[in-house]
CSV table of C-alpha atoms in Angstrom, one decimal:
chain,number,residue,atom,x,y,z
A,1,MET,CA,0.0,0.0,0.0
A,2,PRO,CA,1.6,3.3,-1.0
A,3,LEU,CA,2.2,6.1,1.5
A,4,PRO,CA,-0.1,9.1,1.5
A,5,SER,CA,1.2,11.6,-1.0
A,6,PRO,CA,3.1,14.5,0.6
A,7,ARG,CA,2.4,18.1,-0.3
A,8,VAL,CA,5.7,18.4,-2.0
A,9,SER,CA,7.8,15.9,-3.8
A,10,ARG,CA,10.7,14.3,-2.0
A,11,ARG,CA,13.1,15.9,-4.6
A,12,GLN,CA,11.6,19.3,-4.0
A,13,PHE,CA,11.8,19.0,-0.3
A,14,LEU,CA,15.4,17.7,-0.5
A,15,ALA,CA,16.5,20.7,-2.6
A,16,GLY,CA,14.8,23.2,-0.3
A,17,SER,CA,16.2,21.5,2.9
A,18,MET,CA,19.7,21.3,1.5
A,19,ALA,CA,19.6,25.0,0.8
A,20,ALA,CA,18.4,25.6,4.4
A,21,GLY,CA,21.0,23.3,5.7
A,22,ALA,CA,23.7,25.1,3.8
A,23,ALA,CA,22.6,28.4,5.2
A,24,VAL,CA,22.6,26.9,8.8
A,25,MET,CA,26.1,25.6,8.3
A,26,CYS,CA,27.4,29.0,7.2
A,27,GLY,CA,25.6,31.2,9.7
A,28,GLY,CA,24.3,29.0,12.6
A,29,LEU,CA,20.7,28.4,13.5
A,30,SER,CA,18.6,31.4,13.2
A,31,GLY,CA,16.1,32.9,15.7
A,32,ALA,CA,16.3,35.6,18.3
A,33,ALA,CA,15.9,32.9,21.0
A,34,ALA,CA,18.3,30.3,19.5
A,35,PRO,CA,19.8,28.1,22.2
A,36,VAL,CA,23.3,28.8,23.6
A,37,GLY,CA,25.4,25.7,24.4
A,38,ARG,CA,23.9,22.2,24.2
A,39,GLY,CA,20.5,21.9,25.9
A,40,ILE,CA,19.9,23.9,29.0
A,41,PRO,CA,22.7,25.0,31.5
A,42,ALA,CA,22.7,23.1,34.7
A,43,ALA,CA,21.6,25.9,37.0
A,44,ARG,CA,18.7,26.9,34.7
A,45,ARG,CA,17.8,23.2,34.3
A,46,ARG,CA,17.5,22.8,38.0
A,47,GLU,CA,15.4,26.0,38.3
A,48,LEU,CA,13.0,24.8,35.6
A,49,ALA,CA,12.7,21.3,37.0
A,50,ALA,CA,11.9,22.6,40.5
A,51,ASP,CA,9.2,25.0,39.2
A,52,GLU,CA,6.1,22.9,39.4
A,53,SER,CA,4.0,25.7,37.9
A,54,LYS,CA,5.5,24.9,34.5
A,55,ALA,CA,4.8,22.1,32.1
A,56,LEU,CA,8.1,20.7,30.6
A,57,ILE,CA,7.8,20.0,26.9
A,58,THR,CA,10.6,18.3,24.9
A,59,ILE,CA,10.9,17.6,21.2
A,60,THR,CA,12.9,14.5,20.4
A,61,LEU,CA,13.9,13.0,17.1
A,62,ASP,CA,15.6,9.6,16.6
A,63,LEU,CA,18.3,9.7,13.9
A,64,GLU,CA,17.7,6.3,12.2
A,65,MET,CA,16.1,5.1,9.0
A,66,SER,CA,12.5,3.8,9.3
A,67,ARG,CA,11.1,0.6,7.8
A,68,HIS,CA,8.9,1.3,4.7
A,69,TYR,CA,10.3,4.8,4.2
A,70,PRO,CA,10.5,6.7,2.0
A,71,LYS,CA,8.2,4.2,0.3
A,72,ARG,CA,6.4,1.0,1.2
A,73,GLY,CA,8.3,-2.2,0.9
A,74,MET,CA,11.7,-0.8,1.9
A,75,MET,CA,12.7,-3.4,4.5
A,76,GLU,CA,16.5,-3.1,4.1
A,77,TRP,CA,16.6,-0.3,6.7
A,78,ASP,CA,15.9,-3.0,9.3
A,79,PHE,CA,19.5,-4.1,8.8
A,80,GLN,CA,20.9,-0.6,8.1
A,81,LYS,CA,19.3,1.7,10.6
A,82,GLY,CA,22.2,4.0,10.6
A,83,ASN,CA,22.4,4.4,6.8
A,84,LEU,CA,20.7,7.8,6.7
A,85,ASP,CA,19.9,9.2,3.3
A,86,ASP,CA,20.5,12.8,2.4
A,87,ALA,CA,16.8,13.8,2.7
A,88,THR,CA,16.7,12.6,6.3
A,89,LYS,CA,19.9,14.5,7.2
A,90,ALA,CA,18.6,17.7,5.6
A,91,TYR,CA,15.2,17.4,7.3
A,92,SER,CA,17.0,17.1,10.7
A,93,VAL,CA,18.9,20.3,10.1
A,94,ALA,CA,15.8,22.1,8.7
A,95,ALA,CA,13.6,21.0,11.6
A,96,ALA,CA,16.2,22.2,14.1
A,97,GLU,CA,16.3,25.5,12.4
A,98,LYS,CA,12.6,25.9,12.5
A,99,ALA,CA,12.4,25.0,16.2
A,100,ALA,CA,15.2,27.5,17.0
A,101,ALA,CA,13.4,30.2,15.0
A,102,LYS,CA,10.5,29.8,17.5
A,103,GLY,CA,12.7,29.8,20.5
A,104,GLY,CA,12.9,26.0,20.9
A,105,PHE,CA,15.4,23.2,20.2
A,106,ILE,CA,15.4,19.5,19.6
A,107,HIS,CA,16.9,16.6,21.6
A,108,PHE,CA,18.2,14.1,19.1
A,109,PHE,CA,19.2,10.4,19.6
A,110,CYS,CA,21.7,9.0,17.2
A,111,VAL,CA,22.4,5.5,16.0
A,112,GLY,CA,26.1,5.0,16.1
A,113,ARG,CA,26.5,3.7,12.5
A,114,VAL,CA,25.5,7.2,11.4
A,115,LEU,CA,29.0,8.2,12.4
A,116,GLU,CA,30.6,5.9,9.9
A,117,HIS,CA,29.5,8.2,7.1
A,118,LYS,CA,32.1,10.2,5.2
A,119,SER,CA,30.8,13.6,6.5
A,120,VAL,CA,29.2,14.5,9.8
A,121,ASP,CA,29.1,18.2,9.1
A,122,TRP,CA,25.3,18.2,9.4
A,123,LEU,CA,25.6,16.7,12.9
A,124,ASN,CA,28.2,19.3,13.9
A,125,THR,CA,25.7,22.0,12.7
A,126,LEU,CA,23.1,20.6,15.2
A,127,ILE,CA,25.7,20.6,18.0
A,128,GLN,CA,26.8,24.1,17.2
A,129,GLY,CA,23.2,25.2,17.3
A,130,GLY,CA,22.8,23.9,20.8
A,131,HIS,CA,20.8,20.8,20.2
A,132,PRO,CA,21.6,17.8,22.5
A,133,ILE,CA,22.4,14.4,20.9
A,134,GLY,CA,22.0,11.2,22.9
A,135,ASN,CA,23.1,7.6,22.4
A,136,HIS,CA,20.6,5.3,20.6
A,137,THR,CA,22.9,2.2,20.4
A,138,TYR,CA,25.2,1.5,17.4
A,139,ASP,CA,22.9,-0.9,15.5
A,140,HIS,CA,19.5,-0.1,16.9
A,141,VAL,CA,19.5,-3.1,19.1
A,142,TYR,CA,16.6,-4.4,21.2
A,143,VAL,CA,18.0,-4.1,24.8
A,144,LEU,CA,15.5,-6.7,26.2
A,145,ALA,CA,16.6,-9.4,23.7
A,146,SER,CA,17.2,-12.9,24.9
A,147,THR,CA,19.5,-13.9,22.0
A,148,PRO,CA,21.8,-12.0,19.6
A,149,GLU,CA,19.5,-12.9,16.7
A,150,LYS,CA,16.6,-11.1,18.5
A,151,ALA,CA,18.8,-8.1,19.3
A,152,GLN,CA,18.9,-6.8,15.7
A,153,PHE,CA,18.2,-8.2,12.2
A,154,ARG,CA,21.8,-7.6,11.3
A,155,PHE,CA,23.0,-10.3,13.7
A,156,ARG,CA,20.4,-12.7,12.2
A,157,ARG,CA,21.8,-12.2,8.8
A,158,SER,CA,25.4,-12.0,9.9
A,159,PRO,CA,25.7,-14.2,13.1
A,160,TRP,CA,29.5,-14.0,13.0
A,161,LEU,CA,29.3,-10.4,14.1
A,162,ALA,CA,28.1,-11.7,17.5
A,163,GLN,CA,30.2,-14.8,17.7
A,164,GLY,CA,31.8,-15.4,21.1
A,165,LYS,CA,29.6,-12.8,22.9
A,166,THR,CA,26.7,-13.3,25.2
A,167,THR,CA,23.5,-11.3,24.5
A,168,ALA,CA,24.2,-9.0,27.4
A,169,GLU,CA,27.8,-8.4,26.2
A,170,LEU,CA,26.6,-7.7,22.7
A,171,ILE,CA,24.1,-5.1,23.9
A,172,GLU,CA,26.5,-3.5,26.3
A,173,GLU,CA,29.2,-3.2,23.7
A,174,ASN,CA,26.7,-1.8,21.2
A,175,ILE,CA,25.9,1.0,23.6
A,176,ARG,CA,29.5,1.6,24.7
A,177,ILE,CA,31.0,1.9,21.2
A,178,THR,CA,28.3,4.5,20.3
A,179,THR,CA,29.6,6.7,23.1
A,180,VAL,CA,33.2,6.1,21.9
A,181,ALA,CA,32.2,7.0,18.4
A,182,MET,CA,30.4,10.2,19.5
A,183,GLN,CA,33.4,11.3,21.5
A,184,ASP,CA,35.8,10.5,18.6
A,185,ARG,CA,33.9,11.8,15.7
A,186,LEU,CA,31.7,14.5,17.2
A,187,LYS,CA,33.9,15.4,20.2
A,188,ILE,CA,30.9,15.2,22.6
A,189,LYS,CA,29.6,12.9,25.2
A,190,PRO,CA,26.1,11.6,24.6
A,191,ASP,CA,23.2,13.5,26.2
A,192,GLY,CA,21.4,10.6,27.7
A,193,PHE,CA,20.3,7.2,26.3
A,194,ARG,CA,17.2,6.1,24.4
A,195,THR,CA,16.4,2.5,23.8
A,196,PRO,CA,15.4,1.5,20.3
A,197,GLY,CA,11.7,0.8,20.5
A,198,GLY,CA,9.5,1.7,23.4
A,199,PHE,CA,8.2,-0.7,26.1
A,200,GLN,CA,5.0,-0.4,28.1
A,201,THR,CA,6.8,-1.8,31.2
A,202,ALA,CA,10.0,0.2,30.5
A,203,LEU,CA,13.0,-1.3,32.4
A,204,ASP,CA,10.8,-2.1,35.4
A,205,GLY,CA,12.2,-5.4,36.9
A,206,ARG,CA,15.3,-5.2,34.8
A,207,ALA,CA,17.9,-4.2,37.4
A,208,ASP,CA,20.6,-5.7,35.2
A,209,ILE,CA,20.0,-3.3,32.3
A,210,GLN,CA,19.5,-0.4,34.7
A,211,GLN,CA,22.9,-1.1,36.3
A,212,MET,CA,24.6,-1.6,33.0
A,213,LEU,CA,23.5,1.9,31.9
A,214,LEU,CA,24.5,3.4,35.2
A,215,ASP,CA,27.9,1.7,34.8
A,216,GLN,CA,28.3,3.4,31.4
A,217,GLY,CA,27.7,6.8,32.9
A,218,PHE,CA,24.1,7.4,32.0
A,219,SER,CA,21.9,8.9,34.7
A,220,TRP,CA,18.6,8.6,32.7
A,221,VAL,CA,17.1,6.5,30.0
A,222,SER,CA,14.1,7.1,27.7
A,223,CYS,CA,12.5,3.7,27.3
A,224,LYS,CA,8.8,3.7,28.3
A,225,TYR,CA,6.0,4.1,25.7
A,226,PRO,CA,2.6,3.7,27.3
A,227,ALA,CA,-0.2,1.6,25.7
A,228,HIS,CA,-3.0,3.4,23.9
A,229,GLU,CA,-5.6,3.0,21.2
A,230,ALA,CA,-4.8,4.0,17.6
A,231,GLY,CA,-7.9,3.1,15.6
A,232,GLU,CA,-8.3,1.3,12.3
A,233,GLU,CA,-6.0,1.6,9.3
A,234,HIS,CA,-6.7,4.4,6.9
A,235,GLN,CA,-9.5,5.7,9.1
A,236,GLU,CA,-9.8,9.0,10.9
A,237,PRO,CA,-9.3,8.4,14.6
A,238,THR,CA,-12.5,8.3,16.7
A,239,ALA,CA,-13.1,10.5,19.7
A,240,ALA,CA,-12.3,7.4,21.8
A,241,VAL,CA,-8.9,7.0,20.2
A,242,TYR,CA,-8.0,10.6,20.8
A,243,GLU,CA,-9.2,10.2,24.4
A,244,SER,CA,-7.1,7.1,24.8
A,245,ILE,CA,-4.0,8.9,23.6
A,246,VAL,CA,-4.6,11.8,26.0
A,247,ALA,CA,-5.3,9.4,28.9
A,248,ALA,CA,-1.9,7.7,28.2
A,249,GLN,CA,-0.1,10.9,29.0
A,250,ALA,CA,-0.5,10.3,32.7
A,251,ALA,CA,1.5,7.1,32.3
A,252,ALA,CA,4.2,9.0,30.4
A,253,GLN,CA,5.5,10.9,33.3
A,254,PRO,CA,9.2,10.6,34.5
A,255,TYR,CA,10.1,8.5,37.5
A,256,VAL,CA,13.1,7.0,39.3
A,257,TYR,CA,13.9,3.3,39.2
A,258,PRO,CA,15.0,1.6,42.5
A,259,SER,CA,18.5,1.6,41.1
A,260,GLY,CA,18.5,5.4,40.9
A,261,LEU,CA,18.4,5.5,37.1
A,262,VAL,CA,15.7,7.9,35.9
A,263,GLU,CA,13.1,7.0,33.3
A,264,VAL,CA,12.0,9.8,30.8
A,265,PRO,CA,9.0,8.2,29.0
A,266,MET,CA,8.1,8.9,25.4
A,267,SER,CA,4.6,10.5,24.9
A,268,PRO,CA,2.1,8.9,22.6
A,269,ILE,CA,1.5,8.9,19.7
A,270,SER,CA,4.7,8.4,17.8
A,271,ASP,CA,4.9,9.1,14.1
A,272,VAL,CA,5.7,5.4,13.4
A,273,ASN,CA,2.5,4.3,15.1
A,274,ALA,CA,0.4,6.9,13.4
A,275,PHE,CA,1.8,6.9,9.8
A,276,ARG,CA,3.5,3.6,9.3
A,277,THR,CA,1.1,1.4,11.1
A,278,LYS,CA,-2.2,3.2,10.8
A,279,PHE,CA,-1.7,5.3,7.7
A,280,TRP,CA,-2.9,8.5,9.4
A,281,LYS,CA,-3.2,11.8,7.6
A,282,LEU,CA,-1.0,14.6,9.0
A,283,GLU,CA,-4.0,16.5,10.3
A,284,TYR,CA,-4.9,13.5,12.5
A,285,PHE,CA,-1.4,13.3,13.9
A,286,LYS,CA,-1.2,17.0,14.6
A,287,LYS,CA,-4.5,16.9,16.5
A,288,ALA,CA,-3.3,14.0,18.7
A,289,ILE,CA,-0.1,15.8,19.4
A,290,ARG,CA,-1.9,19.1,20.2
A,291,LEU,CA,-4.2,17.4,22.6
A,292,GLY,CA,-1.3,15.7,24.4
A,293,VAL,CA,0.7,18.9,24.7
A,294,GLU,CA,-2.4,20.8,25.9
A,295,TRP,CA,-3.0,18.1,28.5
A,296,ALA,CA,0.5,18.4,29.8
A,297,ILE,CA,0.2,22.2,30.0
A,298,GLU,CA,-3.1,22.0,31.8
A,299,ASN,CA,-1.7,19.5,34.3
A,300,ARG,CA,1.8,21.1,34.6
A,301,ALA,CA,3.1,17.8,33.5
A,302,CYS,CA,5.9,16.6,31.2
A,303,TYR,CA,5.6,15.8,27.5
A,304,ASP,CA,8.1,14.1,25.2
A,305,PHE,CA,7.3,14.3,21.5
A,306,LEU,CA,8.8,11.3,19.7
A,307,ALA,CA,9.4,11.1,16.0
A,308,HIS,CA,11.9,10.2,13.3
A,309,PRO,CA,13.1,12.5,10.5
A,310,SER,CA,13.2,9.6,8.1
A,311,CYS,CA,9.4,9.3,8.5
A,312,LEU,CA,8.5,12.9,8.9
A,313,VAL,CA,10.4,13.9,5.8
A,314,VAL,CA,7.6,12.1,3.9
A,315,GLU,CA,4.6,12.6,6.1
A,316,ASP,CA,5.3,16.2,7.5
A,317,PRO,CA,7.8,17.7,5.0
A,318,GLN,CA,7.5,21.2,6.4
A,319,ALA,CA,7.9,20.2,10.0
A,320,GLU,CA,4.4,21.5,10.8
A,321,THR,CA,4.0,19.4,13.9
A,322,ILE,CA,7.3,20.6,15.5
A,323,GLN,CA,6.4,24.2,14.7
A,324,MET,CA,2.9,23.7,16.2
A,325,ILE,CA,4.4,22.4,19.4
A,326,CYS,CA,6.6,25.5,19.7
A,327,ASP,CA,3.6,27.7,19.0
A,328,ILE,CA,1.5,26.0,21.7
A,329,VAL,CA,4.3,26.4,24.3
A,330,ASN,CA,4.9,30.0,23.3
A,331,ASP,CA,1.1,30.8,23.6
A,332,ALA,CA,1.1,29.2,27.0
A,333,GLY,CA,3.3,31.9,28.4
A,334,ASP,CA,4.8,31.1,31.8
A,335,LYS,CA,2.8,27.9,32.0
A,336,ALA,CA,5.1,25.8,29.8
A,337,VAL,CA,8.7,25.7,28.5
A,338,ILE,CA,10.6,23.7,25.9
A,339,VAL,CA,13.4,21.8,27.6
A,340,ASP,CA,15.8,18.9,27.1
A,341,CYS,CA,15.3,15.4,28.5
A,342,ASP,CA,17.9,16.2,31.2
A,343,THR,CA,15.5,18.7,32.7
A,344,ILE,CA,12.6,16.2,32.8
A,345,ALA,CA,15.0,13.7,34.4
A,346,GLU,CA,15.9,16.4,37.0
A,347,ARG,CA,12.3,17.0,37.9
A,348,ALA,CA,11.9,13.3,38.6
A,349,ARG,CA,14.9,13.3,40.9
A,350,LEU,CA,13.6,16.3,42.8
A,351,ARG,CA,10.2,14.7,43.2
A,352,HIS,CA,11.8,11.4,44.3
A,353,LYS,CA,13.5,12.8,47.3
A,354,PRO,CA,11.8,16.2,48.0
A,355,SER,CA,13.0,16.5,51.5
A,356,ALA,CA,16.7,15.6,50.9
A,357,GLU,CA,17.6,19.1,49.8
A,358,THR,CA,16.0,20.7,52.9
A,359,LYS,CA,17.7,18.5,55.6
């Protein structure tokens, strides 16, 4: 089944985005409120996290290729998640510029194999623009896998890559070498860790994985994706579906695991669920996201928008959803602020031991 036709052709978008990207690389991200540094400075982060009168909204994009994109039937990305095409790279830069122009920024998560590409200039542009970049494993591995074959399609096709390693060792190494690659190629440490795929139960009951991430220097993980309804394929979501997505936001709030690792959940609905699985129109997706963000603002809660440039470049070529989120937050005044995932994690820590700072 073909994807819904975007408003502009992929070639037209790529040409425009490349031009925008070139402008960014020459002059930096535009906008009077463009971020300084990467993410939010520690003192300001703590201040925002402690201010319970504000909703904390973050925009996150996973830098990986998506199955069935840019057209249906493209399954090879399952094996080559880090083989980003030019349109996806250009979209990432253009989306970051549009967010910055409205006073926001984007927290990216990068698959390590992206760093094997000849040029990482576009990633350096994001870094110079103040956008945080986190670790998303090297091969997009499933961290809850019980065998190497289940960890990633690549190891099913090429089992010798995992030879001599336990599943735990394979996953641990996949995360570690991504950090090494980011330090070597981008000269930065990763801003947090996001698991490929989201899990309803997050890492609850998986003290082994929590400890492994802590041992690698991560203080928070983005892993949980709450269950919700999504309706029928090719059908406009019903009121009940939208209500289910909004209701799921309460389960997408940050918390601290017994190990001390912080969970920063992803807020439904993701672009993959909406577009790849259910064939939604952009207007349906924007409505669901708007309702979720508005719920977070009304309840002074947290909201983590989850999407993928490789999907949005086809489904939302002008980054309308990202710009909409920025507009909603700006219109909310002092009731909401766009933050990085670190700030959301900090709020969870402060809530976890509210009396510790006053003793």
